[in-house]
mmCIF file of C-alpha atoms in Angstrom:
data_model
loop_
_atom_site.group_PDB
_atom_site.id
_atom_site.type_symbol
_atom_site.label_atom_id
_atom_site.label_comp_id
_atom_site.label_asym_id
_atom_site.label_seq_id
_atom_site.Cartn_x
_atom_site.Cartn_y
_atom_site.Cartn_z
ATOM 1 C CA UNK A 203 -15.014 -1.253 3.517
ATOM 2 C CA UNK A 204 -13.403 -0.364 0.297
ATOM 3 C CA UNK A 205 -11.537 -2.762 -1.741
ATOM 4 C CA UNK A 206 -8.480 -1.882 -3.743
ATOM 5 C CA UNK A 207 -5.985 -3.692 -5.833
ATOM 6 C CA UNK A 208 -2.123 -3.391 -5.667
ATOM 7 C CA UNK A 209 -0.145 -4.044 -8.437
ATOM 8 C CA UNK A 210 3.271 -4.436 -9.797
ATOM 9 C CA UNK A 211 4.558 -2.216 -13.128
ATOM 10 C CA UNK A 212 5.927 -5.627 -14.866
ATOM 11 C CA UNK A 213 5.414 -4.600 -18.735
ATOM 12 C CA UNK A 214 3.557 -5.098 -21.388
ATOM 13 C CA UNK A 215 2.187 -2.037 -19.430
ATOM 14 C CA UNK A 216 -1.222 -2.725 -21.664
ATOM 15 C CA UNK A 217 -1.309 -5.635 -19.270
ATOM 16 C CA UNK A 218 -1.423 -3.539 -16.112
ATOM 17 C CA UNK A 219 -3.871 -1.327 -17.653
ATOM 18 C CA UNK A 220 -5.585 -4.082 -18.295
ATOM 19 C CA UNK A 221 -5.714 -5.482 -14.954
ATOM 20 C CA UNK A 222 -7.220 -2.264 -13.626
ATOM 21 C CA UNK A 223 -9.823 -1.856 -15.845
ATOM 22 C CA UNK A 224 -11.008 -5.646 -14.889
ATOM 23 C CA UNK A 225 -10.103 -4.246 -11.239
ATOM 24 C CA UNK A 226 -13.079 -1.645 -11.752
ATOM 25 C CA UNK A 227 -15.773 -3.601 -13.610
ATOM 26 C CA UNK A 228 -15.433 -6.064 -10.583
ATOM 27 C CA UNK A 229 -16.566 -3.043 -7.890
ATOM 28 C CA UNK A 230 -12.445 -2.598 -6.658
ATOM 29 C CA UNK A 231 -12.379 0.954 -5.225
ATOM 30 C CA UNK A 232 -8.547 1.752 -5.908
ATOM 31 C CA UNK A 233 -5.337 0.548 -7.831
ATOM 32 C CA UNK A 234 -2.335 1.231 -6.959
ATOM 33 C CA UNK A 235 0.933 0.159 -8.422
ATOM 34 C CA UNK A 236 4.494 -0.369 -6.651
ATOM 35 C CA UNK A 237 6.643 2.542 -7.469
ATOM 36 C CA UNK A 238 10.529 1.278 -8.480
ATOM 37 C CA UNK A 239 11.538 2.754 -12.137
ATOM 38 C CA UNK A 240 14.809 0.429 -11.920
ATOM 39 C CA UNK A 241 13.198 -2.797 -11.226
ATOM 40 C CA UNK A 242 9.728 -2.330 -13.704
ATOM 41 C CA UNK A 243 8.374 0.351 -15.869
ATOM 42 C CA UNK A 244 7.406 3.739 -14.564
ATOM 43 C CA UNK A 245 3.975 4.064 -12.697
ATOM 44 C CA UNK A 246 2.847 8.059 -13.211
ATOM 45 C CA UNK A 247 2.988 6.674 -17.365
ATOM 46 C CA UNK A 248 1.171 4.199 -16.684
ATOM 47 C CA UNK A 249 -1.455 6.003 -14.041
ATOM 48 C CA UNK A 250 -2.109 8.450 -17.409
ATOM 49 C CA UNK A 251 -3.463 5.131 -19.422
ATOM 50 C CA UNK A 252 -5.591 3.447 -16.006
ATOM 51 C CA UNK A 253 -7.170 6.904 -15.495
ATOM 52 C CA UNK A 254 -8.022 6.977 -19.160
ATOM 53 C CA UNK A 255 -9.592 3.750 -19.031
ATOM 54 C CA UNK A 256 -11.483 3.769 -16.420
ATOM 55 C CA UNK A 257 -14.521 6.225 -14.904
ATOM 56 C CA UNK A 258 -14.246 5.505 -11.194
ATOM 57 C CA UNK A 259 -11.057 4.079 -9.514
ATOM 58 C CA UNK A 260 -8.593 6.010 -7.780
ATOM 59 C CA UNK A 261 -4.736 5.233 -8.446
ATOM 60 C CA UNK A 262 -1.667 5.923 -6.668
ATOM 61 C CA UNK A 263 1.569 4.529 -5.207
ATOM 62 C CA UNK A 264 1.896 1.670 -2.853
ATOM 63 C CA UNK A 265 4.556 3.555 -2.470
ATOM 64 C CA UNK A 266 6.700 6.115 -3.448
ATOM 65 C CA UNK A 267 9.525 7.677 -1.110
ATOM 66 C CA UNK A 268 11.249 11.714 -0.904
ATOM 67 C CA UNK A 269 14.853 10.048 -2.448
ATOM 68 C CA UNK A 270 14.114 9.408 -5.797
ATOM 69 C CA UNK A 271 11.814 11.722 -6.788
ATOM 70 C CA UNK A 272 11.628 15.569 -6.832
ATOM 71 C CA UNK A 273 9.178 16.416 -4.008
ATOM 72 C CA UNK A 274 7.698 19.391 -7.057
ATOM 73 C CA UNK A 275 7.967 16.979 -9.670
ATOM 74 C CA UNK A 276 5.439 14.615 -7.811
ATOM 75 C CA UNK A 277 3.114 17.243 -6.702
ATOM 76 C CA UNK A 278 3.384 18.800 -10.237
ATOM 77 C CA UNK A 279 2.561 14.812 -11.562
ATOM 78 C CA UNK A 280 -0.511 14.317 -9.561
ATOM 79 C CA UNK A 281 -1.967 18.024 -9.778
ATOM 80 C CA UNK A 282 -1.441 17.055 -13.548
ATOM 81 C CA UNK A 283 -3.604 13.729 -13.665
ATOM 82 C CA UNK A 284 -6.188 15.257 -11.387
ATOM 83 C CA UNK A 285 -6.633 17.961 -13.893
ATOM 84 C CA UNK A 286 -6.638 15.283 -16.636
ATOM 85 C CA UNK A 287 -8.860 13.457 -15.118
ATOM 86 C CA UNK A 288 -11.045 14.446 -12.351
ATOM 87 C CA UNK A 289 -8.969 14.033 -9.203
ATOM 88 C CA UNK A 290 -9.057 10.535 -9.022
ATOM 89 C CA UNK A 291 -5.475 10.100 -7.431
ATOM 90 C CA UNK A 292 -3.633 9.042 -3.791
ATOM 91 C CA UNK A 293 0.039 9.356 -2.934
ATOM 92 C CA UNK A 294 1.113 6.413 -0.737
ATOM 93 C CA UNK A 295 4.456 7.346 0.463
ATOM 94 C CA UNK A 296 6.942 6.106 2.628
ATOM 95 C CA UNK A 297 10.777 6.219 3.806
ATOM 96 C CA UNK A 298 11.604 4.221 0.859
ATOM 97 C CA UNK A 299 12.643 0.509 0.087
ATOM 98 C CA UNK A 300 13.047 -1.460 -3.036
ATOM 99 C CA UNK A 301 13.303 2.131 -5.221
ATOM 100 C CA UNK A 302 16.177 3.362 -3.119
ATOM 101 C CA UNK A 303 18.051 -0.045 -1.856
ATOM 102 C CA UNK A 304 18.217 -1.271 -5.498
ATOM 103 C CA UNK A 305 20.402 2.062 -6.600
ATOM 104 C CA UNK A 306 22.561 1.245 -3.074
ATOM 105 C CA UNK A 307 20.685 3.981 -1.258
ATOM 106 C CA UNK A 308 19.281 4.330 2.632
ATOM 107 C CA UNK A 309 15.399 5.202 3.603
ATOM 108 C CA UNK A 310 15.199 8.960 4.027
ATOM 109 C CA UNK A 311 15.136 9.841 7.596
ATOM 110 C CA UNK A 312 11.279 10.660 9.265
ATOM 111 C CA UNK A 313 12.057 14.643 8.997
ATOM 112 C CA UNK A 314 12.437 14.344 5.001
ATOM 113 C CA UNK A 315 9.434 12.096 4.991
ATOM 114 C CA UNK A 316 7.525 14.460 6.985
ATOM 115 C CA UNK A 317 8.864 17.767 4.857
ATOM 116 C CA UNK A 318 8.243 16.075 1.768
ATOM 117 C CA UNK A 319 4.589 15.411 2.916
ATOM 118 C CA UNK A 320 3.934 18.725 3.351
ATOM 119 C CA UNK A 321 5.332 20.198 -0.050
ATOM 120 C CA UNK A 322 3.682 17.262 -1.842
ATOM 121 C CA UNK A 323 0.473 17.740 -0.442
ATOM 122 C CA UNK A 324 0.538 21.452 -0.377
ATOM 123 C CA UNK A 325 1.532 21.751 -4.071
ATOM 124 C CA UNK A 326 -1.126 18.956 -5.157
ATOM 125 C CA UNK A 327 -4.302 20.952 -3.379
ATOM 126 C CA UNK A 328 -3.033 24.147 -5.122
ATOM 127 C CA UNK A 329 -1.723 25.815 -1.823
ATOM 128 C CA UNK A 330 1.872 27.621 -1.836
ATOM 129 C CA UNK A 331 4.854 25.253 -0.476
ATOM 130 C CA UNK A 332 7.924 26.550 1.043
ATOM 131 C CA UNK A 333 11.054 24.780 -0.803
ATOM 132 C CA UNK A 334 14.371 25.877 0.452
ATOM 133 C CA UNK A 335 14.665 29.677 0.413
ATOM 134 C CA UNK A 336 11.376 30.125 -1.647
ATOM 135 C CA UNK A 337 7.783 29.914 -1.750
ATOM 136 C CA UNK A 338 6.372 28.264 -4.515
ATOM 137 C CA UNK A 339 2.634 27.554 -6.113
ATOM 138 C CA UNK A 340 1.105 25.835 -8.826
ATOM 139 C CA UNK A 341 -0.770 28.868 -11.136
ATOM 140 C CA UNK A 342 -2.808 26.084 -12.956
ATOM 141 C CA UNK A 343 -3.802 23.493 -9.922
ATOM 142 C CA UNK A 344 -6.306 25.560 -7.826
ATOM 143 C CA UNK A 345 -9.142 22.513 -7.995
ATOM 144 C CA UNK A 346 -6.548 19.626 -7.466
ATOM 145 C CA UNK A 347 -7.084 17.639 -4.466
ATOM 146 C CA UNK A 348 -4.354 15.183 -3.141
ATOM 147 C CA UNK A 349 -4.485 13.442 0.116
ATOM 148 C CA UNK A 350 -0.926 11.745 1.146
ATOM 149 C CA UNK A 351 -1.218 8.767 3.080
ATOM 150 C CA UNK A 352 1.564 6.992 4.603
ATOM 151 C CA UNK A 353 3.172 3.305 4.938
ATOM 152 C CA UNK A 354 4.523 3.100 8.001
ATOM 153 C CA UNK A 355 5.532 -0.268 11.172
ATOM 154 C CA UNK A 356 7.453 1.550 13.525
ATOM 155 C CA UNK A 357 6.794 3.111 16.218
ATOM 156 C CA UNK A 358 8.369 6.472 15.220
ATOM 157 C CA UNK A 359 6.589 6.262 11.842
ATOM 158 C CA UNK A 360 3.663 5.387 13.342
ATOM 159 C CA UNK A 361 3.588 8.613 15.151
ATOM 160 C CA UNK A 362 4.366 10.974 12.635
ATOM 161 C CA UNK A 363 1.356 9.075 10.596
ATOM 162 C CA UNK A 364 -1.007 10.364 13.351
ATOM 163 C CA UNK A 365 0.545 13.634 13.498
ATOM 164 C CA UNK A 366 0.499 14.738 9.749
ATOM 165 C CA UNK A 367 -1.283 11.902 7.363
ATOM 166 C CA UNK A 368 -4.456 12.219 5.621
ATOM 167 C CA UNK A 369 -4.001 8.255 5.577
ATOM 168 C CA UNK A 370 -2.305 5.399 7.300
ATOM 169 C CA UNK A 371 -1.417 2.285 4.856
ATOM 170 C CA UNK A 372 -0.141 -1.289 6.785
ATOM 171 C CA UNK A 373 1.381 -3.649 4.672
ATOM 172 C CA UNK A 374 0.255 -6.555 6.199
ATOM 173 C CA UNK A 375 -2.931 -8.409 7.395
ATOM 174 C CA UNK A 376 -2.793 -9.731 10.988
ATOM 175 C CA UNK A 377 -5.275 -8.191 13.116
ATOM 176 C CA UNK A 378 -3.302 -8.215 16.380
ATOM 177 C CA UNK A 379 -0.474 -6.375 14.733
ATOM 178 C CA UNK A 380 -3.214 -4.247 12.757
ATOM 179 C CA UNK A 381 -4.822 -3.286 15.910
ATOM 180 C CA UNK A 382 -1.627 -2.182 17.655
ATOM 181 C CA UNK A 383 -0.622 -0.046 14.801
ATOM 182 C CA UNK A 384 -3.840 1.866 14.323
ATOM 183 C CA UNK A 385 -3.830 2.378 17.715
ATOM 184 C CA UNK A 386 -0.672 4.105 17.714
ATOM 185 C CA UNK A 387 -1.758 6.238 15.365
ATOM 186 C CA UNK A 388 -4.664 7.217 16.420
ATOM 187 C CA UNK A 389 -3.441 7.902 19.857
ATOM 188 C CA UNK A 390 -0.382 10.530 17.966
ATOM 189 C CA UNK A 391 -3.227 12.116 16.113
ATOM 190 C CA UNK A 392 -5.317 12.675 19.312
ATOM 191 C CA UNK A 393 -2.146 14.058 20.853
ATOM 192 C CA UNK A 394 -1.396 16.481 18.287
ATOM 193 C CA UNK A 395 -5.032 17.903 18.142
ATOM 194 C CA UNK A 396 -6.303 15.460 15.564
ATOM 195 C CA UNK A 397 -9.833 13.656 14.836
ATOM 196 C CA UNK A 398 -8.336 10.285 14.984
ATOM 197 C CA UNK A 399 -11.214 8.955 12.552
ATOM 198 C CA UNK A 400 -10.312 11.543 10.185
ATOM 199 C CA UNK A 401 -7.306 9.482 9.183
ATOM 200 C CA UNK A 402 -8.751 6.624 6.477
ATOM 201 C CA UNK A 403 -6.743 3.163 7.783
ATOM 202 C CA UNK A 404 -5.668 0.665 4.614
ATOM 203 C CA UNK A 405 -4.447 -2.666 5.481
ATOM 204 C CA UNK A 406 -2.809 -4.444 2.275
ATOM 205 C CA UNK A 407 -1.565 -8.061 1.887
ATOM 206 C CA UNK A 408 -1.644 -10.710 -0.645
ATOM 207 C CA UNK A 409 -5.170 -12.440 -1.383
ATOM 208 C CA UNK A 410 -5.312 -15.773 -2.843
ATOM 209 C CA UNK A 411 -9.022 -17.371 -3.031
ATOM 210 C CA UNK A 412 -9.099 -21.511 -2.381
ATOM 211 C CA UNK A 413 -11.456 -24.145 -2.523
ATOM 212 C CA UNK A 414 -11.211 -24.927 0.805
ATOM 213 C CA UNK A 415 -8.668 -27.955 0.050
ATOM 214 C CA UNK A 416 -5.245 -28.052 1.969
ATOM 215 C CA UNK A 417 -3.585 -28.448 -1.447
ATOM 216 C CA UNK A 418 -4.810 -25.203 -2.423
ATOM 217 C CA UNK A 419 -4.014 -23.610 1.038
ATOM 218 C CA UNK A 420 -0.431 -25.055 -0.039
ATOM 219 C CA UNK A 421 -0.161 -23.768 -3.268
ATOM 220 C CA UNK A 422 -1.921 -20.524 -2.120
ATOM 221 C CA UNK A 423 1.090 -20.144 0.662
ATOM 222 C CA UNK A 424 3.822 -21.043 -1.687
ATOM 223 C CA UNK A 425 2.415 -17.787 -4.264
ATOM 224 C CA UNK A 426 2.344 -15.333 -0.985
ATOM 225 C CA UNK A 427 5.334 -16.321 1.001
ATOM 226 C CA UNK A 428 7.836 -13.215 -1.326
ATOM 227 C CA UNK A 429 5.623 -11.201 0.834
ATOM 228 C CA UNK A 430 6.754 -12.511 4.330
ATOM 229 C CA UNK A 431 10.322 -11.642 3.353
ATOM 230 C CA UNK A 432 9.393 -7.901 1.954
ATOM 231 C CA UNK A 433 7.723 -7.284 5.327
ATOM 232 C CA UNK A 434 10.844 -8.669 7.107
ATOM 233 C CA UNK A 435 13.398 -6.033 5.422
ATOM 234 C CA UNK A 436 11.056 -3.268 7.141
ATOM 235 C CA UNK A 437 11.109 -5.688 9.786
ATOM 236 C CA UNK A 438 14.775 -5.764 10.172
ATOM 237 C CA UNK A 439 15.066 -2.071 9.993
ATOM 238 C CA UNK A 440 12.483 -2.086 13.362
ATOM 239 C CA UNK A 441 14.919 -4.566 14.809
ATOM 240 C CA UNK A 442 18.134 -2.444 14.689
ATOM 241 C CA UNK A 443 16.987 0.665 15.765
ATOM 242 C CA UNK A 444 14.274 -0.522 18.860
ATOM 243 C CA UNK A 445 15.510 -4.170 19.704
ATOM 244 C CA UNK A 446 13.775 -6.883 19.975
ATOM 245 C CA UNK A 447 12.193 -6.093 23.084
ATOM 246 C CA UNK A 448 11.353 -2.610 22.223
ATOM 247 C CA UNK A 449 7.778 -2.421 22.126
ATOM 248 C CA UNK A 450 7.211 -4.046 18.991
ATOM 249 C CA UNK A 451 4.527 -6.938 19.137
ATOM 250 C CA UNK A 452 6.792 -9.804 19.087
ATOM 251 C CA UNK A 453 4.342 -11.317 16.428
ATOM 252 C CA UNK A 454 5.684 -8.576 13.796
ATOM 253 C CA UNK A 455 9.775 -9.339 14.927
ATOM 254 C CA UNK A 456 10.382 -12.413 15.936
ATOM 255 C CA UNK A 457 9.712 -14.525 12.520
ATOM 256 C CA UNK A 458 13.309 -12.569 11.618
ATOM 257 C CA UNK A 459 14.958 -14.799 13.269
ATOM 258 C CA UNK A 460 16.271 -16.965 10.279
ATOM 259 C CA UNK A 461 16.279 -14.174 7.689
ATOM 260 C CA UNK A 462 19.569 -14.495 5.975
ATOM 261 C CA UNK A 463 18.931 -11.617 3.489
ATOM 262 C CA UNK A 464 17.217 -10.166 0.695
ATOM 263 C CA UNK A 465 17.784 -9.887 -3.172
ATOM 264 C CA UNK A 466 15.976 -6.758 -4.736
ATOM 265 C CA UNK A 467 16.210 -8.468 -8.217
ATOM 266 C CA UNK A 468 12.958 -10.582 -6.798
ATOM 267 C CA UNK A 469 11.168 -8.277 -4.794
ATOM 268 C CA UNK A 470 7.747 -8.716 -5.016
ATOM 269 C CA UNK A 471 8.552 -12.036 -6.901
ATOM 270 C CA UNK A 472 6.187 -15.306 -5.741
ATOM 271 C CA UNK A 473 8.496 -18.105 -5.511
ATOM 272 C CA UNK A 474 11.909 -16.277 -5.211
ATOM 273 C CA UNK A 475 14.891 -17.656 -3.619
ATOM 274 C CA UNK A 476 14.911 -15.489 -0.018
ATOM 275 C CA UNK A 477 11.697 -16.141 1.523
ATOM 276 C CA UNK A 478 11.944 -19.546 2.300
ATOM 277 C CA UNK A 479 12.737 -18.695 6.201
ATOM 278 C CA UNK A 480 8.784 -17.498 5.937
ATOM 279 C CA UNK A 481 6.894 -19.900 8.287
ATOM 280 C CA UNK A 482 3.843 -20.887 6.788
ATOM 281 C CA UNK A 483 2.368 -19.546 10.257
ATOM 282 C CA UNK A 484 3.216 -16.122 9.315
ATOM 283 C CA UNK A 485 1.703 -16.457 5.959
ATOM 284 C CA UNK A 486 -1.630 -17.198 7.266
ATOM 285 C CA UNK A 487 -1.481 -14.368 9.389
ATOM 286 C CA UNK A 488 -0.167 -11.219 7.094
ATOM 287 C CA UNK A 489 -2.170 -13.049 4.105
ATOM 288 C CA UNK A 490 -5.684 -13.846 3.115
ATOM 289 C CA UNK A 491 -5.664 -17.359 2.359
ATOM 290 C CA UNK A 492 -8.987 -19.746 1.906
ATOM 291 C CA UNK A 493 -12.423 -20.277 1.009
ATOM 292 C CA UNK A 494 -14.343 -16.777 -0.062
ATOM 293 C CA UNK A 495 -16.177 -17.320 3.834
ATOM 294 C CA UNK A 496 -12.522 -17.074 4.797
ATOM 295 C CA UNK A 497 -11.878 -13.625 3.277
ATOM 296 C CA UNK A 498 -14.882 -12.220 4.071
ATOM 297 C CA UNK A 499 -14.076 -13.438 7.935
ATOM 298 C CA UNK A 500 -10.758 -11.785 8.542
ATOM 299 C CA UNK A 501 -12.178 -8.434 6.061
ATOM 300 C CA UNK A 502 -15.220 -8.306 8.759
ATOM 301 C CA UNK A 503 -12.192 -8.622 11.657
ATOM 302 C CA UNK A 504 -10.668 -5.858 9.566
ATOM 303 C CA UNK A 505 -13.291 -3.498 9.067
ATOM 304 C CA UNK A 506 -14.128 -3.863 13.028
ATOM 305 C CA UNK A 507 -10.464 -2.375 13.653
ATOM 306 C CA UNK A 508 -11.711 0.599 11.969
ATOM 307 C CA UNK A 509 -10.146 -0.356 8.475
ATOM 308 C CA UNK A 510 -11.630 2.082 5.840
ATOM 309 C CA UNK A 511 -9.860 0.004 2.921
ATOM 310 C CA UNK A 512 -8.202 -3.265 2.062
ATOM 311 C CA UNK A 513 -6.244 -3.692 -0.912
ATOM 312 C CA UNK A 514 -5.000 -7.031 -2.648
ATOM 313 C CA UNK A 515 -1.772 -7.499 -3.298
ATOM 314 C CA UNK A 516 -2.068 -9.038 -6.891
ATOM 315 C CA UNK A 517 1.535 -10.656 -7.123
ATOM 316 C CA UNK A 518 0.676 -14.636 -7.686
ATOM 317 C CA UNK A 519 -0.610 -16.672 -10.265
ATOM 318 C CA UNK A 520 -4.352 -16.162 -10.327
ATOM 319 C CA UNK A 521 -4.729 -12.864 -10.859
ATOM 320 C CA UNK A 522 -7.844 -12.634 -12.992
ATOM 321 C CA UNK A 523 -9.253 -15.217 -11.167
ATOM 322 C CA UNK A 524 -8.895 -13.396 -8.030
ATOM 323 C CA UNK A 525 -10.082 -10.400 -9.018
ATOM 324 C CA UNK A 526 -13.143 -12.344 -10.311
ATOM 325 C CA UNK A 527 -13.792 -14.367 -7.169
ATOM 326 C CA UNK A 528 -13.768 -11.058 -5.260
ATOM 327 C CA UNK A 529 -15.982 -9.319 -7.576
ATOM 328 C CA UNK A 530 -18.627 -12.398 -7.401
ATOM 329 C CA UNK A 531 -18.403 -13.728 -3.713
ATOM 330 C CA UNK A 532 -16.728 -11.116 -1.367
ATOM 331 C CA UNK A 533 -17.385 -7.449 -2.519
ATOM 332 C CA UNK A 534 -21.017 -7.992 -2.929
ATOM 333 C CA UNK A 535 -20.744 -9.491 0.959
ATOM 334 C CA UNK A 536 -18.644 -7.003 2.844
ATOM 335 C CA UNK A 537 -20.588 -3.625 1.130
ATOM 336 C CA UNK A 538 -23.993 -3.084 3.250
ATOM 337 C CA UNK A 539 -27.005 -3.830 1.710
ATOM 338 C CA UNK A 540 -29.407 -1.750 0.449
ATOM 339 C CA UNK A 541 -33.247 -2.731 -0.526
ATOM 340 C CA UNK A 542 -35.331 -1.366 -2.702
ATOM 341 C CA UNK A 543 -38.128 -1.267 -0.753
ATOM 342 C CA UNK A 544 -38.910 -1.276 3.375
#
């Protein structure tokens, strides 16, 4: 299992670079940033300096959407940096959230998502794209490679994921609910003519690493509980269009129930003012909370799903240290082993 990092765009942007290139020398596989150009500083700027600084990791967005970005412009970004720089780049994309709601905007509906997939990825590998009326190409990205992988809860999502996604990315960490959405995908992907296991599966949630004491589990819940409420707006969205009974684990909906509303100003925020209906329940599920023998428990869980990659959201205050404990004591435990000699 590969480990990634997932971080926010909050400047001094020297910082985030920063926080990548420690990402790397601790063995983390991928960074990738949130991408919202109204609520922190733009990511494809900052990918330029994390490519530059590092040899190995691959960087994308955790995730960018078809609303507020030219679908051309993005291929035309990425192609760009792979040329730059090896093609060491993903694009996570999705309906859209905090980039579009904070400008008063809706999600894009699943037939822009999928188009946009197509041009995007098309463009990026140096393949013609059909936009409106015309057909257009790249004349300088023949050896870029892009794969487009995409965030997705619903059931509807989840299907088009399987259909047309090089990758599936779920932003939470409870096996049960992990289990049921890789399974819908993989069964849409078999449907549509698919290798299911050709579709690399990322789970992503906040990681805090604990002594083991229940004050730390404490303090560890009261840094990851923004991220109950950010699943619950995708959440909510679920709710209105299938009910509450309709075929959604009731593990992902019913923790809802006494969500009042949200406030994009602290997205991604740990201790903001809207995630306090958050039971600590649903914390230790989405989450990975504990000891280093507890990570490397529910990562093992994980990786038996058939998760190719899990990827720390780094949104609390131990972010160096966490990086450091999984460098040390988890990465070194969840990688096989190799000997020297047999």
């Amino acid at each position: 299992m590969d480990i990634g990092v997932v971080l926010q765009c909050n400047p001094p942007a020297s910082r985030v670079v920063d926080l990548a290139r420690q990402a790397e020398t601790h063995g983390f596989s991928h960074v990738w940033t949130f991408d919202s150009h109204l609520l922190w500083q733009e990511p494809y700027v900052i990918y330029s300096q994390i490519l530059a600084a590092t040899r190995r990791v691959t960087v994308g967005p955790m995730v960018t959407n078809p609303a507020t970005r030219d679908w051309t412009v993005t291929a035309s970004t990425f192609a760009t940096l792979n040329d730059m720089f090896g093609n060491r780049t993903v694009c996570g994309i999705g309906r859209g959230d905090s980039a579009v709601r904070a400008l008063g905007g809706r999600p894009t509906t699943l037939a822009a998502l999928r188009e946009s997939i197509e041009v995007i990825r098309s463009l990026a590998n140096g393949r013609s794209a059909r936009v409106g009326e015309t057909t257009v190409q790249f004349p300088w990205a023949e050896r870029s490679q892009l794969e487009v992988w995409v965030a997705a809860y619903g059931p509807r999502a989840l299907e088009l994921t399987g259909q047309v996604a090089d990758g599936f990315i779920l932003q939470l960490a409870d096996p049960d609910i992990a289990a049921w959405t890789i399974g819908r995908v993989r069964d849409a992907a078999e449907k549509a003519g698919r290798d299911p296991d050709s579709i690399s599966i990322c789970v992503a949630a906040p990681a805090y690493v604990t002594d083991g004491t229940d004050a730390a589990l404490e303090h560890a819940r009261d840094q990851c509980r923004w991220f109950g409420g950010m699943v619950g707006n995708h959440v909510a969205d679920i709710v209105a269009r299938y009910g509450s009974d309709g075929g959604v684990p009731a593990a992902l909906t019913d923790y809802i129930a006494a969500r009042t509303g949200y406030d994009y100003n602290e997205h991604g925020r740990a201790g903001n003012s809207h995630a306090e209906f958050v039971p600590d329940e649903v914390i230790d599920r989405f989450c990975l909370l504990g000891s280093p023998a507890d990570h490397i428990a529910k990562l093992t869980d994980l990786e038996a799903l058939g998760v190719d990659q899990f990827s720390v959201y780094l949104q609390h205050d131990a972010k160096a240290a966490t990086l450091e404990a999984y460098g040390e004591s988890i990465i070194p435990q969840i990688r096989p082993s190799v000997t020297a000699t047999s």
